[in-house]
Backbone as CSV, one residue per row, in Angstrom:
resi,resn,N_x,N_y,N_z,CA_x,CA_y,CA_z,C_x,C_y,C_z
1,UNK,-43.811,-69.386,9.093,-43.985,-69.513,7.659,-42.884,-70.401,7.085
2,UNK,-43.023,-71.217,5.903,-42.500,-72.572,5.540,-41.383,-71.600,4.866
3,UNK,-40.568,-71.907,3.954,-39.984,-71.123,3.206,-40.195,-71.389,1.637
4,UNK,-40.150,-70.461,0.523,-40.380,-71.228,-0.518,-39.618,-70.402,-1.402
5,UNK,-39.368,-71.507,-2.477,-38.172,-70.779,-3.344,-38.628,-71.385,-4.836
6,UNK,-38.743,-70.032,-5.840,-39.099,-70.467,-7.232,-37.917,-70.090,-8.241
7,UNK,-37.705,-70.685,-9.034,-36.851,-69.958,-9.648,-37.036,-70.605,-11.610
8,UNK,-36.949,-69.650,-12.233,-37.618,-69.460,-13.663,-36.783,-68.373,-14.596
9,UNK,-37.247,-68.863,-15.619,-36.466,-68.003,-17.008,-37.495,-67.386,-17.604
10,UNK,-37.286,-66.359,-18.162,-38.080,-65.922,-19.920,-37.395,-64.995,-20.688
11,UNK,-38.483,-64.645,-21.969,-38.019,-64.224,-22.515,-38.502,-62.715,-23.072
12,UNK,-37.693,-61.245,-22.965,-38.269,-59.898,-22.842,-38.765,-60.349,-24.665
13,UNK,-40.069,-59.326,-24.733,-41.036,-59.079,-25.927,-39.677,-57.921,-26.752
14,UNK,-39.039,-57.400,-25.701,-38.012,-56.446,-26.917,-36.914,-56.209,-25.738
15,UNK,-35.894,-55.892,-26.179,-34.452,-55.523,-25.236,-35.412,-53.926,-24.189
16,UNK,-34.681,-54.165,-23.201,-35.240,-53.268,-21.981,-33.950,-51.887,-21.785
17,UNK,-34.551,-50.847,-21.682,-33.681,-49.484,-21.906,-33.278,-50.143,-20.180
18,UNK,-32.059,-48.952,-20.058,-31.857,-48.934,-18.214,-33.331,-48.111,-17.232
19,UNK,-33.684,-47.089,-18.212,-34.749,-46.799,-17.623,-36.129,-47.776,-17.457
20,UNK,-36.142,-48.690,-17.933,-37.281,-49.737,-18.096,-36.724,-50.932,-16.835
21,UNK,-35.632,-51.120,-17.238,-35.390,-52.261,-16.041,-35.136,-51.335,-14.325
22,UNK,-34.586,-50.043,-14.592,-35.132,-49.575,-13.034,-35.847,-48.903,-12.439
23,UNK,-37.036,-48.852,-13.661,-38.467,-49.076,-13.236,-39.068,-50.441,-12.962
24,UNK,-38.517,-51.429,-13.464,-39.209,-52.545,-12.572,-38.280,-52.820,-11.346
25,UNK,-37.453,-52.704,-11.201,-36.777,-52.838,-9.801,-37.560,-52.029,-8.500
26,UNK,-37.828,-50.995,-9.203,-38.274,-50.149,-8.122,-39.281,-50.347,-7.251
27,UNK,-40.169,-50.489,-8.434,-41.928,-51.705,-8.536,-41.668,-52.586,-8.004
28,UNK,-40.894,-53.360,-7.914,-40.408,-54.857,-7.344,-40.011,-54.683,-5.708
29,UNK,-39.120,-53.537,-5.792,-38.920,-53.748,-4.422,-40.044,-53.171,-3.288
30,UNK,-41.050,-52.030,-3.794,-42.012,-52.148,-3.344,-42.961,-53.270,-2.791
31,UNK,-42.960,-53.598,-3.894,-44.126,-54.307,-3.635,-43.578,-55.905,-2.987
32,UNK,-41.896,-56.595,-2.947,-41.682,-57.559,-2.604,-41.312,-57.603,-1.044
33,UNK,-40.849,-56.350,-0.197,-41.150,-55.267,0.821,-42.426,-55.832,1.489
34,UNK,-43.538,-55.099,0.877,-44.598,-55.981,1.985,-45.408,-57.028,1.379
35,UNK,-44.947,-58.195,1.027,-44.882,-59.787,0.509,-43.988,-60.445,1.367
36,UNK,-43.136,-59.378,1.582,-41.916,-60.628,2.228,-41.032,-61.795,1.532
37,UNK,-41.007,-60.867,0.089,-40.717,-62.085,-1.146,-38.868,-60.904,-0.806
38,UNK,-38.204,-62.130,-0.926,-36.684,-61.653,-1.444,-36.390,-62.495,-2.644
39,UNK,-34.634,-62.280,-3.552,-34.513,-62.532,-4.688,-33.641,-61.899,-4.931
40,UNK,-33.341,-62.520,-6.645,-32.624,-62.257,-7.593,-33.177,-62.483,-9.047
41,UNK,-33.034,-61.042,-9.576,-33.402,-60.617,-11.025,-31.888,-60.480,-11.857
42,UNK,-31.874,-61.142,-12.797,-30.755,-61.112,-13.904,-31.658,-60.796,-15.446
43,UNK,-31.131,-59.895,-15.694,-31.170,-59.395,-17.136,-30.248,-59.165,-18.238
44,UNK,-30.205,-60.204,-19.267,-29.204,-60.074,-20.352,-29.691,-60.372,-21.771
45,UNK,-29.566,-59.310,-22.606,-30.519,-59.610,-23.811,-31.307,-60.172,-24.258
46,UNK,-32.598,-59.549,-22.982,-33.425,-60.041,-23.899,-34.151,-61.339,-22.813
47,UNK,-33.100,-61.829,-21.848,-33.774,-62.697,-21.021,-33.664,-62.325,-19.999
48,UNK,-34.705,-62.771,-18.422,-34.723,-62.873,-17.358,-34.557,-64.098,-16.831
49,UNK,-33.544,-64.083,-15.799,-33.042,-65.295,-14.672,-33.533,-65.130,-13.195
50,UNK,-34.765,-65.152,-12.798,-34.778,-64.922,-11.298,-35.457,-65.684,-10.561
51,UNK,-34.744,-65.779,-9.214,-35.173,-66.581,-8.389,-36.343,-65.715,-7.186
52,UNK,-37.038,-66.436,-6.884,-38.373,-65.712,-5.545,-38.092,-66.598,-4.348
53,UNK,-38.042,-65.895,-3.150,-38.454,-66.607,-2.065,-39.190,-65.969,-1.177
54,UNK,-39.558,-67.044,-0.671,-40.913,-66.313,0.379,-42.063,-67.616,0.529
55,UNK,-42.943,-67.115,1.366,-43.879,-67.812,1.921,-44.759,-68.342,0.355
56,UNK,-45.136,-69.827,0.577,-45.624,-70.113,-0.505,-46.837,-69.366,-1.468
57,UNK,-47.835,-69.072,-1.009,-49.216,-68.070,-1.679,-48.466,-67.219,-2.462
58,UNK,-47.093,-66.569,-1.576,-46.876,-65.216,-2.103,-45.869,-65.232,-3.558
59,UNK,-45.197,-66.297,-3.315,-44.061,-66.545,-4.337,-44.759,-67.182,-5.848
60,UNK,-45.867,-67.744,-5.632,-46.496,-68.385,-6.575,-47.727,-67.243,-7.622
61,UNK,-48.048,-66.111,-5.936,-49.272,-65.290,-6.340,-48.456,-64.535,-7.206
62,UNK,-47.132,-63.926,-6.936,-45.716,-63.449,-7.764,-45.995,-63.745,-9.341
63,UNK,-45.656,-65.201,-9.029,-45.060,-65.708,-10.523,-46.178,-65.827,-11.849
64,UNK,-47.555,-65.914,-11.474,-48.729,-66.045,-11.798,-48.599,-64.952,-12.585
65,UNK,-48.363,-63.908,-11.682,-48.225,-61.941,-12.239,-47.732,-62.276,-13.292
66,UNK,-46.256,-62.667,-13.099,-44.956,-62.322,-13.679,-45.742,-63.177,-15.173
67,UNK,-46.328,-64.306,-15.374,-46.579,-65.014,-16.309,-47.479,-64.419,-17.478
68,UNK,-48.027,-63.547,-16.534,-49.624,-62.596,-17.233,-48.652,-61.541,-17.855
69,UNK,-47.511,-60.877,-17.388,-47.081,-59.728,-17.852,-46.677,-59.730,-19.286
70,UNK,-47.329,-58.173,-19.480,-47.370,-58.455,-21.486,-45.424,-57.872,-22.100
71,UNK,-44.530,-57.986,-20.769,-43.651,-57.346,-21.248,-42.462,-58.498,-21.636
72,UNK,-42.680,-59.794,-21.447,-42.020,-60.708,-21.643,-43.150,-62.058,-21.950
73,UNK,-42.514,-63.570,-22.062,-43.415,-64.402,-22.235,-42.455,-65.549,-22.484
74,UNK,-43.301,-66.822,-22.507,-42.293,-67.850,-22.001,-41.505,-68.423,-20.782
75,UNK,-42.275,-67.566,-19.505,-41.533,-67.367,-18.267,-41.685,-69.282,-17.807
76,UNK,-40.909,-69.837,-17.822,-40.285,-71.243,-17.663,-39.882,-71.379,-15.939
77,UNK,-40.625,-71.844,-15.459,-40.346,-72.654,-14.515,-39.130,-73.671,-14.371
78,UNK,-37.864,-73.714,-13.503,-36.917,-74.074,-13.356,-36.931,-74.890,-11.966
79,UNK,-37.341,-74.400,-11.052,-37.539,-75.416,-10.247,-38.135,-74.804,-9.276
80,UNK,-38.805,-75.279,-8.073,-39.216,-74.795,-6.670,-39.519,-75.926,-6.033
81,UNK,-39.213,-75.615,-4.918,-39.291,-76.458,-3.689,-39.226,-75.502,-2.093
82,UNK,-39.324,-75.827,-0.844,-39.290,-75.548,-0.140,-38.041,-75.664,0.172
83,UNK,-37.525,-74.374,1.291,-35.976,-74.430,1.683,-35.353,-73.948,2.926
84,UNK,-34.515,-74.179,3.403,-34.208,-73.546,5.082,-34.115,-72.387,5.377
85,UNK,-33.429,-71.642,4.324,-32.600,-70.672,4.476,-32.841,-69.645,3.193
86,UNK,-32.874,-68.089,3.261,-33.128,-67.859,2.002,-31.624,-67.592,1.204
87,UNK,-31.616,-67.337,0.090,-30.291,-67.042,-0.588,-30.150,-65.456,-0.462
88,UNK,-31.245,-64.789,-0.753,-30.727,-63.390,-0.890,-31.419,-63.084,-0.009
89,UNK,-31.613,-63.087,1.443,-31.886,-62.054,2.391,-32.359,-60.803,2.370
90,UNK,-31.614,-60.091,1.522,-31.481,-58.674,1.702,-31.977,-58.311,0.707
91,UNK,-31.883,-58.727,-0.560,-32.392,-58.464,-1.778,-33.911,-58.457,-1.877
92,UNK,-34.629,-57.164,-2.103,-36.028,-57.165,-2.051,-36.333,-57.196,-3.591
């Protein structure tokens, strides 16, 4: 599998309690677990900073989600390309 790496901004519909953001972590790591998607999620008033990697279908079938979701909007594409190596390994 090629490697693929997306990485994008937006913007939350309202500030996120701690219980709201580790409920999507949780969801996330589920489900990025068997995708084979790793990453990094940053959250700071109000915006999201995260990067996806993983096999192309999956990182894109991801972001598609992430674009539809009614809990933010504006999710901005920053760049992607294919890459050697992932950055966060471990990070599901």
């Amino acid at each position: 599998m090629k490697l693929y790496q997306l990485i994008y901004v937006s913007k939350c519909n309202s500030c996120m309690s701690k219980f709201e953001l580790e409920a999507i972590l949780k969801q996330a790591r589920h489900s990025n677990e068997s995708e084979e998607i790793t990453g990094m999620l940053v959250y700071d008033r109000g915006h999201f900073f995260q990067v996806l990697e993983g096999g192309y279908n999956q990182v894109e079938g991801l972001f598609s989600r992430i674009q539809q979701d009614k809990r933010h909007w504006r999710a901005n594409r920053i760049s992607s390309c294919y890459t050697q190596e992932r950055f966060f390994p471990d990070w599901k």
